[in-house]
Coordinates of C-alpha atoms and ligand atoms in Angstrom, one line a residue:
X1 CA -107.6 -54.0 -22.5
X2 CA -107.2 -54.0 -18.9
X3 CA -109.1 -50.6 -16.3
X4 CA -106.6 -48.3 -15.6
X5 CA -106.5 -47.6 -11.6
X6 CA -108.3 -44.4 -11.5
X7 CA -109.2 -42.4 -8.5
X8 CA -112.5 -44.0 -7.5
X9 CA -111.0 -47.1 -7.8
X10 CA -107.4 -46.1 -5.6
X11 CA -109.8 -44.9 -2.8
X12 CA -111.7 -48.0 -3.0
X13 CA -108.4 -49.7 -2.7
X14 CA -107.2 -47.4 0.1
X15 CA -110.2 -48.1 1.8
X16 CA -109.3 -52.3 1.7
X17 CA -105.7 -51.5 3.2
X18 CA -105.4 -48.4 4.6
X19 CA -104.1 -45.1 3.1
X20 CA -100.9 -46.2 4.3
X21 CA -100.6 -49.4 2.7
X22 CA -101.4 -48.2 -0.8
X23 CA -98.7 -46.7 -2.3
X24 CA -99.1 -44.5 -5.8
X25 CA -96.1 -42.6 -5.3
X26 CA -93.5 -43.1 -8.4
X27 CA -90.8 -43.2 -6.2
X28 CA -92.1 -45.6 -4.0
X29 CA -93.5 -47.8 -7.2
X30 CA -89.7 -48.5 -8.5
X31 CA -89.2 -51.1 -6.2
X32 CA -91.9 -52.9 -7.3
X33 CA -91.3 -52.5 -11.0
X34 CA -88.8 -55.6 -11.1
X35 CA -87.3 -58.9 -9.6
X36 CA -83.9 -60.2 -9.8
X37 CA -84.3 -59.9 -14.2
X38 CA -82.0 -57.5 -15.0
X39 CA -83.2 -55.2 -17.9
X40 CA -86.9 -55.8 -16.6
X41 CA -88.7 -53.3 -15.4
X42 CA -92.5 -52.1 -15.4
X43 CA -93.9 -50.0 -12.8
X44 CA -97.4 -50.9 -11.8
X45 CA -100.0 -48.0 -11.2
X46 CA -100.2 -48.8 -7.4
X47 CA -99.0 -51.0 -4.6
X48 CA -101.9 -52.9 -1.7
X49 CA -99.9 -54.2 1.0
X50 CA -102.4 -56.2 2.5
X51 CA -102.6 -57.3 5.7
X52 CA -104.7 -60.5 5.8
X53 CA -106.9 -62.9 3.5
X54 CA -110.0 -61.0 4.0
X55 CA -107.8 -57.8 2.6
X56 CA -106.6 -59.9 -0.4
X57 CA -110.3 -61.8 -1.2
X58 CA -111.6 -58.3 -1.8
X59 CA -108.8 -56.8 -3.7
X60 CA -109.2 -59.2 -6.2
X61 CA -113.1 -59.2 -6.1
X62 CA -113.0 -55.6 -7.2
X63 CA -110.2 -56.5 -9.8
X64 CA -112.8 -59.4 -11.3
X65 CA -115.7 -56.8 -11.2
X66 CA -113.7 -53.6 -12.2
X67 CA -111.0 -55.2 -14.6
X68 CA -107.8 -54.0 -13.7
X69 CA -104.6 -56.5 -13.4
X70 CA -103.1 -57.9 -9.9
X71 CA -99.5 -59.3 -9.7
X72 CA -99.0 -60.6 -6.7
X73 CA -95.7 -60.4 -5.1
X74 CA -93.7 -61.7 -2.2
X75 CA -90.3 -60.5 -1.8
X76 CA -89.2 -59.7 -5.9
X77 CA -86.5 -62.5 -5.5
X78 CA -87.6 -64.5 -8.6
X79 CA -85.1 -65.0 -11.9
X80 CA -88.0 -65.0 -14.5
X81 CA -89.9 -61.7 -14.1
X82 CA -92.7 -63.2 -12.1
X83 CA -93.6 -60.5 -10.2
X84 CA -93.1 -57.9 -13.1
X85 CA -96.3 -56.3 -13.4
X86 CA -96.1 -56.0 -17.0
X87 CA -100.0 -54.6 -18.0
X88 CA -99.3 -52.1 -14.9
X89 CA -102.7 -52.4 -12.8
X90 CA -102.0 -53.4 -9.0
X91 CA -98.6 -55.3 -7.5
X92 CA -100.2 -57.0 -4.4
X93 CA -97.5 -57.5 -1.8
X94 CA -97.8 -59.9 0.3
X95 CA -95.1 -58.4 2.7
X96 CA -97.0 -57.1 6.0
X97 CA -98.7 -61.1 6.1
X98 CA -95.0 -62.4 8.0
X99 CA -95.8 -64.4 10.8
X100 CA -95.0 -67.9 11.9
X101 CA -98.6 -68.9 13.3
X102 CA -97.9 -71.9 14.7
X103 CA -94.6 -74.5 15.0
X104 CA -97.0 -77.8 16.0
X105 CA -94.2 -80.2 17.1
X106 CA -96.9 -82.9 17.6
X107 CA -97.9 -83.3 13.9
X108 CA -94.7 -82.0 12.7
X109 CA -96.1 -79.3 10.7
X110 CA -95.5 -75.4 10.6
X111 CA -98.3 -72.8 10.0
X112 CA -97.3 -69.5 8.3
X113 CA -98.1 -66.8 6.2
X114 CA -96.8 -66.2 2.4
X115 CA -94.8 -63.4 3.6
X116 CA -92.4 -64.9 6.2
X117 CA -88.9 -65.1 4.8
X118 CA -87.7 -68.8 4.7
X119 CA -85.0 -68.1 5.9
X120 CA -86.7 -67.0 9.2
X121 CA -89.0 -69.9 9.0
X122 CA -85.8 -72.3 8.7
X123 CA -84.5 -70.5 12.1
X124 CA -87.7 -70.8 13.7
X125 CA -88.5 -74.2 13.5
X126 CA -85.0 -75.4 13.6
X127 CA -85.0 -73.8 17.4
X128 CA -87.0 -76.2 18.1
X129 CA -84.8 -79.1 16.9
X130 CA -87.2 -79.2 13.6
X131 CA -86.0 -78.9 10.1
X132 CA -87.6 -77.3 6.7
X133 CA -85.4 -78.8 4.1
X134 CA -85.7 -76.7 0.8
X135 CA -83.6 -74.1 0.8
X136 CA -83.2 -71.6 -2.7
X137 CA -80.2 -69.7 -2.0
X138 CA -81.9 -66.5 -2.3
X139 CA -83.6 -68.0 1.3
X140 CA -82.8 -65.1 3.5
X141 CA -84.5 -62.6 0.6
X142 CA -87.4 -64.5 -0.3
X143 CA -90.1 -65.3 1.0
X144 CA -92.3 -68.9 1.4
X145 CA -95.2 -67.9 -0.5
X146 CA -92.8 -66.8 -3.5
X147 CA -91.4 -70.5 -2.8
X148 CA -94.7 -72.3 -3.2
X149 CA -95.7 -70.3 -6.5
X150 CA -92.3 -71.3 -7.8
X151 CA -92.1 -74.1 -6.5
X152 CA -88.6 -73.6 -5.3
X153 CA -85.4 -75.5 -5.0
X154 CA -82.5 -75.4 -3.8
X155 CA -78.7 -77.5 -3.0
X156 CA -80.6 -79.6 -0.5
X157 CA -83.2 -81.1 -3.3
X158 CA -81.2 -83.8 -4.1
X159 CA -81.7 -86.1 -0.8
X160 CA -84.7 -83.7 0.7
X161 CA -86.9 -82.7 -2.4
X162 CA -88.0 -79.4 -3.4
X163 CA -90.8 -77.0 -1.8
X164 CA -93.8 -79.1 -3.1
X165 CA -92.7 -82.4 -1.4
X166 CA -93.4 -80.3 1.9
X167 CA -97.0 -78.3 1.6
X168 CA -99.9 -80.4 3.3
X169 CA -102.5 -77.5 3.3
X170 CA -102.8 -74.3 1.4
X171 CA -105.5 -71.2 1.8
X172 CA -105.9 -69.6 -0.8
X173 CA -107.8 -66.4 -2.9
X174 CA -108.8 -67.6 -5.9
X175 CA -108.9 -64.7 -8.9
X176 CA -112.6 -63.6 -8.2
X177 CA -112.2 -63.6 -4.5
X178 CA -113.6 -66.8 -3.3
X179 CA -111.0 -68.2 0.0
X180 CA -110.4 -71.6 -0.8
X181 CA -108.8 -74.2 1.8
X182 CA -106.9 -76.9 0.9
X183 CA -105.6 -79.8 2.5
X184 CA -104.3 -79.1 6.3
X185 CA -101.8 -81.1 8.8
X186 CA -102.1 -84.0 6.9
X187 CA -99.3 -86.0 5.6
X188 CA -101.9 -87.9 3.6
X189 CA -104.3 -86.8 1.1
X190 CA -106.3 -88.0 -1.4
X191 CA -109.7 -86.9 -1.3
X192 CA -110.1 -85.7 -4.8
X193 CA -107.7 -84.0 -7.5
X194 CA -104.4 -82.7 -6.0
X195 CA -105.8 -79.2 -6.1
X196 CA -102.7 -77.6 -3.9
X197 CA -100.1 -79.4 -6.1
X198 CA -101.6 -78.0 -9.2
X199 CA -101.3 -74.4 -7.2
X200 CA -97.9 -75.0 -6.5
X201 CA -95.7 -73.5 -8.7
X202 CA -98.0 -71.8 -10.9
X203 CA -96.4 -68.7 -10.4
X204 CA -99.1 -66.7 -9.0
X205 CA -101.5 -67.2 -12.3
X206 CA -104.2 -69.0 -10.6
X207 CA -104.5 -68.3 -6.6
X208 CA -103.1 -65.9 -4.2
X209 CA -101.5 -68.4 -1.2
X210 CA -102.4 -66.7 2.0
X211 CA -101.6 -69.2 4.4
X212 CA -99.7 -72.8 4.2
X213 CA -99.3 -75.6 6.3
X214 CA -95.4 -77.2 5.7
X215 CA -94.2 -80.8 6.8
X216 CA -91.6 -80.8 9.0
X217 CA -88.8 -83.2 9.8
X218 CA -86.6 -83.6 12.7
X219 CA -83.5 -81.7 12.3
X220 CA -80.4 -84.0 11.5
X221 CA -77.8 -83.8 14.2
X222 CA -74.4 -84.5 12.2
X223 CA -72.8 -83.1 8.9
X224 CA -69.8 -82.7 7.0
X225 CA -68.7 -80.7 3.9
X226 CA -66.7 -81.0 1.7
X227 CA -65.1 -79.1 -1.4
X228 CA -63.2 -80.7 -4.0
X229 CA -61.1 -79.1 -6.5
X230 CA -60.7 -81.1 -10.2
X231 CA -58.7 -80.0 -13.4
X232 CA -62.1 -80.2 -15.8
X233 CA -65.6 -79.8 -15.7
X234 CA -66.1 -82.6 -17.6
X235 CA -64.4 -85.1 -14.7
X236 CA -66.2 -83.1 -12.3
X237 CA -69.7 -84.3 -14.4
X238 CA -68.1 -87.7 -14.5
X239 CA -67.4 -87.9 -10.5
X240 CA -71.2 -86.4 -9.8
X241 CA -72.6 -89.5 -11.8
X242 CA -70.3 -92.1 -10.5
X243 CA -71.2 -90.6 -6.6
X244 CA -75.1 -91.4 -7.7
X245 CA -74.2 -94.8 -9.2
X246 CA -72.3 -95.7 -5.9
X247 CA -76.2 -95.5 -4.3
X248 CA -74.9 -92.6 -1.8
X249 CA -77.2 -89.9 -1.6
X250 CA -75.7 -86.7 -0.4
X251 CA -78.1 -83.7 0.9
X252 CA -76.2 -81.5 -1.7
X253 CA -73.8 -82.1 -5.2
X254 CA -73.0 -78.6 -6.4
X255 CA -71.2 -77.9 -9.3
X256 CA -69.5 -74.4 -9.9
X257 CA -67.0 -73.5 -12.7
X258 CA -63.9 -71.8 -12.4
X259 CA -64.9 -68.5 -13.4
X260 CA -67.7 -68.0 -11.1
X261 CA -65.6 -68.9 -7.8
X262 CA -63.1 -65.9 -9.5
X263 CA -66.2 -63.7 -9.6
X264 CA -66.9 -64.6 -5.9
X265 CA -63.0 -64.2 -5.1
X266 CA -63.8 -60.4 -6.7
X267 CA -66.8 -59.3 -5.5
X268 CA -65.3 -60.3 -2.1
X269 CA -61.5 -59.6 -2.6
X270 CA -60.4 -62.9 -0.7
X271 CA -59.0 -65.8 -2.7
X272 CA -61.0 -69.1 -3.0
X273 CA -58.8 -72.4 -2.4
X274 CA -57.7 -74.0 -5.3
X275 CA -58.3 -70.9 -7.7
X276 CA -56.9 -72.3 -10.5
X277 CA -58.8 -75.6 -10.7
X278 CA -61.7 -75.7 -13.7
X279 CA -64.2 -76.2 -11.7
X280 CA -64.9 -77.5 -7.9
X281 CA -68.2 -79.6 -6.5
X282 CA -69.5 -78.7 -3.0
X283 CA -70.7 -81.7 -1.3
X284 CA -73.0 -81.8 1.7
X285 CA -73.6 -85.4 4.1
X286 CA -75.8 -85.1 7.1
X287 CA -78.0 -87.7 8.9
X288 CA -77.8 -89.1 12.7
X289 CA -75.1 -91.6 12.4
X290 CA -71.8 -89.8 12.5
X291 CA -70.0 -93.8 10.9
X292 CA -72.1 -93.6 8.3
X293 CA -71.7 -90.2 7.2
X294 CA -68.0 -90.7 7.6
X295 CA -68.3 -93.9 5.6
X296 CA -70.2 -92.2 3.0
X297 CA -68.1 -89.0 2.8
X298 CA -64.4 -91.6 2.6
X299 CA -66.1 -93.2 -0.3
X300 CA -66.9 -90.2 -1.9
X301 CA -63.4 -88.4 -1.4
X302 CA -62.5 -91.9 -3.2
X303 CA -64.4 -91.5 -5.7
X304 CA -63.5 -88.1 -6.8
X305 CA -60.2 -88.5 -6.5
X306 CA -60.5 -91.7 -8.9
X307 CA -61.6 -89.4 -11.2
X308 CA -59.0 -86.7 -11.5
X309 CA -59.6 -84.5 -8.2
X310 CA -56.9 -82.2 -7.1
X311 CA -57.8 -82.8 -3.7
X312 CA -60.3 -83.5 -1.0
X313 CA -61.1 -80.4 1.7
X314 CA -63.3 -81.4 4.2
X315 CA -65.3 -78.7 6.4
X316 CA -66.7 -80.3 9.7
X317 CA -66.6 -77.3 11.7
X318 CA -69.3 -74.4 11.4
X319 CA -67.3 -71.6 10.7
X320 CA -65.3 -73.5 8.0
X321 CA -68.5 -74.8 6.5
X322 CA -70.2 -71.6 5.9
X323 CA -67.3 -69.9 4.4
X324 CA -67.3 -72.4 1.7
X325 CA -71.6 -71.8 1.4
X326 CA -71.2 -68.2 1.9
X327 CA -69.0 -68.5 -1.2
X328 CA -72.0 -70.3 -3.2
X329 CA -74.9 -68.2 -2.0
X330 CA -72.8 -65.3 -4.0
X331 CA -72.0 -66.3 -6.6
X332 CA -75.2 -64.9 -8.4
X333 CA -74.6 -61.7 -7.1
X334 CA -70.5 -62.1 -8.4
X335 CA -71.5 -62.8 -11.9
X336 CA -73.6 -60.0 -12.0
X337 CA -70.7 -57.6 -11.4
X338 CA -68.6 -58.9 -14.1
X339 CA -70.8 -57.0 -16.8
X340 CA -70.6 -53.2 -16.3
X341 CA -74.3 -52.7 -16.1
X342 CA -74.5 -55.9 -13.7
X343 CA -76.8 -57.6 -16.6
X344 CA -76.5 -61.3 -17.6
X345 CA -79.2 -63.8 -18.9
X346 CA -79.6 -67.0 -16.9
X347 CA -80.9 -69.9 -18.3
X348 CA -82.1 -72.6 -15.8
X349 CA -82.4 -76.2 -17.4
X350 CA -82.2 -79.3 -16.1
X351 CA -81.3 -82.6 -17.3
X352 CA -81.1 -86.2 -16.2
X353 CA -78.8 -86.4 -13.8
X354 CA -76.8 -89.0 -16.1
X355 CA -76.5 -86.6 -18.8
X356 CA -74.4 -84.0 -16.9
X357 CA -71.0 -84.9 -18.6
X358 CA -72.5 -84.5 -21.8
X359 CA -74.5 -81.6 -21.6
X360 CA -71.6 -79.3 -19.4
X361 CA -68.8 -79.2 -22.5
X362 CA -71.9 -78.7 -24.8
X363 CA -72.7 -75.4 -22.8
X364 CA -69.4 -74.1 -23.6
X365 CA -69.3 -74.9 -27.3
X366 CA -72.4 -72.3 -27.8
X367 CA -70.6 -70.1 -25.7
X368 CA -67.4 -70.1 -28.5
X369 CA -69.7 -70.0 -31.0
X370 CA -71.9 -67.5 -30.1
X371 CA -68.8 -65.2 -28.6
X372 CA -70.5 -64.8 -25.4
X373 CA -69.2 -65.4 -22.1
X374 CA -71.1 -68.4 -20.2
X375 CA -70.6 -69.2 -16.9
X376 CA -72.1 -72.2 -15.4
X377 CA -73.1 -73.4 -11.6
X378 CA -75.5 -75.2 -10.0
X379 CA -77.6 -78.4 -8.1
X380 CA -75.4 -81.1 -10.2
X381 CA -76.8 -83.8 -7.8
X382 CA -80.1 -82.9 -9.6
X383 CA -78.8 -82.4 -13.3
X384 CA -80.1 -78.8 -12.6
X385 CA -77.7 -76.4 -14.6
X386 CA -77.5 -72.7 -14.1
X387 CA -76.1 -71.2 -17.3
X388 CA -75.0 -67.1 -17.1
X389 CA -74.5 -65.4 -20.4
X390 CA -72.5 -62.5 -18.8
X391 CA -73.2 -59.0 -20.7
X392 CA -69.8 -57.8 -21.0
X393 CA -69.7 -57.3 -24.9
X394 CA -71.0 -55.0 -27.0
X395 CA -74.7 -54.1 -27.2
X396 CA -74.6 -55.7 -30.9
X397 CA -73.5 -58.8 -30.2
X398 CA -75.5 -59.2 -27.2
X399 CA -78.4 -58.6 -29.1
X400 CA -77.3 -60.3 -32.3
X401 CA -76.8 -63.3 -30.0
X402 CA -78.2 -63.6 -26.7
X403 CA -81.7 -64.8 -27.5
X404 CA -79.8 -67.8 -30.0
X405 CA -77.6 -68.7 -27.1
X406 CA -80.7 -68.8 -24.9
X407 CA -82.5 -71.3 -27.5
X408 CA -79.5 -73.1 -28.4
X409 CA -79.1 -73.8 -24.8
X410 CA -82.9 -75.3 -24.0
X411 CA -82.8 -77.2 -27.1
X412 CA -79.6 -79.0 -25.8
X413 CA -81.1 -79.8 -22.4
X414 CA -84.5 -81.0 -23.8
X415 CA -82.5 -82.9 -26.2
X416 CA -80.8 -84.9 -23.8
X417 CA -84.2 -85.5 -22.0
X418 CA -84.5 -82.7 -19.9
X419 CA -86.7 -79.3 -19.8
X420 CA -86.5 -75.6 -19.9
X421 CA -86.5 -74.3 -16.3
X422 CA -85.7 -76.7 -13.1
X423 CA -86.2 -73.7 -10.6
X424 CA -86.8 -70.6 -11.4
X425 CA -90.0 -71.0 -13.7
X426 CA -91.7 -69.6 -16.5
X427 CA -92.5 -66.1 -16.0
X428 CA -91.5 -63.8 -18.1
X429 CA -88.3 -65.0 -19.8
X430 CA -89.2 -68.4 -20.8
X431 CA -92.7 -67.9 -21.7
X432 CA -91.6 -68.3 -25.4
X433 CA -89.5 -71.7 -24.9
X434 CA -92.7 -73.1 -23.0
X435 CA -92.9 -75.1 -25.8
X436 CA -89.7 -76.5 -26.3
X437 CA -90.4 -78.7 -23.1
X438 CA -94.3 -79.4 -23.3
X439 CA -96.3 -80.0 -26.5
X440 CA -99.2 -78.6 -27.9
X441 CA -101.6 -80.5 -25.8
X442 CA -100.2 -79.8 -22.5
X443 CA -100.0 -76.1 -23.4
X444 CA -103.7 -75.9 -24.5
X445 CA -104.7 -78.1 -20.9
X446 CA -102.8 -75.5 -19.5
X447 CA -104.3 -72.4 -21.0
X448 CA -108.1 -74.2 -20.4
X449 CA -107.3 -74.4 -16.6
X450 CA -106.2 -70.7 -16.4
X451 CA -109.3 -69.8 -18.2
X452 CA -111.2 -71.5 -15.6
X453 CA -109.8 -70.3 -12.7
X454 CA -109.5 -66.9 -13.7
X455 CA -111.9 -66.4 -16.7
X456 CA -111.3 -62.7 -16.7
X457 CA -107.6 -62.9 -16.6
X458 CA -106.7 -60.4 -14.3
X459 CA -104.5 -62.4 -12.0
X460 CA -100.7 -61.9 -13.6
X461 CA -101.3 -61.4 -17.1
X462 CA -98.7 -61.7 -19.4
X463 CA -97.2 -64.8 -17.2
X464 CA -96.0 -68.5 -18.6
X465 CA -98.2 -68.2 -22.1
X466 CA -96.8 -66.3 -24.9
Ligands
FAD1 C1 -79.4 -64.9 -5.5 C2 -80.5 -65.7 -5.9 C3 -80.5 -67.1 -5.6 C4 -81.6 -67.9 -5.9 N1 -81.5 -69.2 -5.7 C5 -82.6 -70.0 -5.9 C6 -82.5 -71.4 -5.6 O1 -81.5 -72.0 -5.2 N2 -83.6 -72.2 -5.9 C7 -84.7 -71.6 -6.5 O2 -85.7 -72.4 -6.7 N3 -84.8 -70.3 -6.7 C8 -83.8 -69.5 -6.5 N4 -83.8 -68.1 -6.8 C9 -85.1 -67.6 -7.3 C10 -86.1 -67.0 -6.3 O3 -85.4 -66.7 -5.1 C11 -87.2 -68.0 -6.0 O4 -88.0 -68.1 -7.2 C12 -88.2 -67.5 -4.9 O5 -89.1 -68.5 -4.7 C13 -88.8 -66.2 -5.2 O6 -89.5 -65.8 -4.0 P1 -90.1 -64.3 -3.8 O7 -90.8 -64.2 -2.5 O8 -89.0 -63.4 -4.0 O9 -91.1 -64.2 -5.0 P2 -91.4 -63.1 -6.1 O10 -90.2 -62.9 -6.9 O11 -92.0 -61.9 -5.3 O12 -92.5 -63.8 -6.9 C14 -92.2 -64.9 -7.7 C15 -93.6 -65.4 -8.3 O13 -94.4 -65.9 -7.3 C16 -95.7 -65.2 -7.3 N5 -96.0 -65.0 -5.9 C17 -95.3 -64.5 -4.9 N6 -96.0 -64.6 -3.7 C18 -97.1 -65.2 -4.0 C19 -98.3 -65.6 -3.2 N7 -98.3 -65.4 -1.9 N8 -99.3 -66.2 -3.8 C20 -99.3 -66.4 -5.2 N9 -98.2 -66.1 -6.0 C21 -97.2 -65.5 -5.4 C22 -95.4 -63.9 -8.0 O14 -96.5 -63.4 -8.7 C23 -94.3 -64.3 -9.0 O15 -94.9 -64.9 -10.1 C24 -82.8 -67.3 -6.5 C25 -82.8 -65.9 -6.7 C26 -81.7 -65.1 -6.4 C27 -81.8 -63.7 -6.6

């Protein structure tokens, strides 16, 4: 279906990005052949490393005239096989294109290309007493224009929105190679159809982003965490709804079961407090008033103790507070060690935030009946459940099971109201649940606008339609 990359076409390539940043070697493919999916791999026939949008506006000219496949690919962080280059054809890395380009403290707006990590970016402008609120914990792996194709999350979503509430102007490569700019240091715009929003998070199906222009905010100057400890998961779900009804907005509500603190506590052979609670929230105030944010965290330390918490730790100093994050960042990584061939399936739905209660106790009942070990974590302040089926039974039953555990799971979340994925997209994965969450119509709107934009389909084929 798709032009394999033969050698006229390779030198072609070569000659776009330099011998050197074309790389055909198997060895140096198998990085390339997967994200963070375990059990996903497909190695692509070449990697372009490009170097600018001028590199990237011809790759994908010659992949519109020639026919051969291009996955883009920032830093192969994402949880849904994204970046999986599953027709083979060309993985276009967007690595080399790193820079910050400009921190413009004026219009409170950065300038950088796809390829910085945000974690880097979050450093940069936050030297200069600036602050880039979303933050997906994978932040110091992955990179901004991975973000903007997923659209990405993270614990500070809750009172700071996620990646999209942030781009103001996007330049971008359009699948046969035209540069389009959207948008600029603007924080208003609406001249026209919301052409960057509809590029956001369409995981690298309809544009390649090459450069983006992010809304800043002034960095907050106080904060306090706190971790608190409670005897259930469900009166943890109760005390994250009853901290939203109070009208307090905190920048993060994380929720994290038992078992995946343990699998922290493992991988890094230091006890967690409170190891035998059922499950612990991790709750994050900032602002510029230190009364209110003392105010607000009292009321909340009420609160959860109202509702059965063990106890009330509060982290105001920094060393203190990014033990108890450090703790949270891994505990992906953790769960991944408890199977022996570091595989699990995550699931990433989301719910009204209301719903919470209900949905968490649900989880486990498919978990009993199914027989398979699920683990759950996540953005609670955003109804945003991450659900781990951990592969540590036997191949049968983890393929007798696994996929029905998987469905079970989505039907439960859009059930209650809610939808497939809340982060971590499509991809891959999902791409045969898409429908559990839209309906027919929206999926053939969909499939019309990927037509449109990319009528020979050779930007990441095999991506979000089944
Ligand atoms: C430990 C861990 C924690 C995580 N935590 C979070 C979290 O808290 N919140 C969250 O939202 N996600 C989280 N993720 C998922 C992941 O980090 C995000 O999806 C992230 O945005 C991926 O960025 P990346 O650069 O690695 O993208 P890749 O994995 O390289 O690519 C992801 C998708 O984006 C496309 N793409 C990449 N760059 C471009 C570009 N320049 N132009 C067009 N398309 C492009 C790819 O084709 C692919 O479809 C986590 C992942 C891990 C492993």
């Amino acid at each position: 279906m798709f032009k394999k990359l033969d050698a006229p076409l390779l030198s072609k390539l070569a000659s776009i990005v330099g011998e050197d940043n074309l790389l055909t070697d198997p060895e140096a493919l198998e990085p390339y052949s997967h994200d963070e999916v375990a059990e996903l791999r497909h190695p692509p026939e070449a990697v372009a490393r490009a170097a600018s949008s001028d590199e990237v506006a011809r790759i994908l000219s010659l992949a519109q005239s020639e026919g051969f496949p291009v996955t883009p690919r920032g830093a192969g962080q994402g949880l849904s096989g994204g970046a999986v280059p599953v027709y083979g054809g060309l993985v276009l890395s967007l690595e080399r294109m790193n820079r910050v380009l400009e921190i413009d403290g004026e219009n409170l707006m950065v300038t950088a290309e796809p390829g910085v990590i945000t974690g880097n970016l979050h450093r940069e402008v936050e030297e200069q007493g600036l602050f880039y609120p979303p933050d997906p914990a994978s932040l110091d792996s992955c990179t901004i224009g991975g973000n903007i194709a997923e659209n990405a999350g993270g614990p500070r979503a809750i009172k700071y929105g996620v990646t999209k509430d942030y781009v103001c102007g996007l330049e971008a490569v359009l699948p046969a190679g035209q540069v389009v700019q959207m948008g600029g240091k603007v924080v208003k715009n609406v001249t026209g159809y919301n052409l960057i929003q509809l590029l956001v998070g369409s995981e690298g199906t309809l544009g390649v982003v090459t450069k983006v222009v992010l809304r800043l905010l002034p960095k907050p100057q106080e904060r306090v965490d706190l971790l608190v400890p409670f005897d259930s998961f469900e009166a943890a779900g109760r005390a994250v709804s009853e901290i939203i009804r109070a009208r307090i907005v905190p920048v993060a509500l994380e929720f994290m079961e038992r078992d995946s603190l343990l699998a922290v506590e493992k991988l890094r052979d230091k006890e967690v407090p409170f190891r035998e609670a059922a499950a612990h929230l991790l709750i994050t105030l900032d602002g510029n008033d230190k009364a209110r944010i003392d105010a607000d965290y009292e009321r909340i330390g009420e609160i959860c103790l109202e509702h059965g918490a063990l106890d009330v730790l509060v982290a105001d100093t920094p060393q203190v507070r990014d033990r108890l994050w450090e703790a949270r960042k891994l505990i992906i990584e953790a769960l991944q060690h408890l199977s022996p061939q570091h595989i699990m399936d995550t699931q990433d739905v989301v719910v009204p935030r209301s719903k919470l209660p209900e949905l968490l106790p649900r989880i486990k009942e498919v978990g009993k009946k199914t027989g398979l070990h699920i683990i759950s974590f996540g953005h609670a302040g955003d109804g945003n459940v991450h659900v781990n089926v951990i592969k540590d039974v036997d191949e049968e039953l983890w393929t007798a099971k696994r996929d029905q555990a998987a469905e079970e799971i989505y039907r439960l979340a859009v059930g209650m109201g809610g939808m497939v994925t809340g982060e971590h997209g499509i991809g891959l994965t999902r791409r045969e649940f898409l429908g559990l969450g839209v309906d027919a119509h929206q999926i053939a709107l969909m499939r019309r606008i990927k037509e449109d934009f990319d009528p020979a389909g050779i930007l990441n084929p095999g991506k979000i339609f089944a």
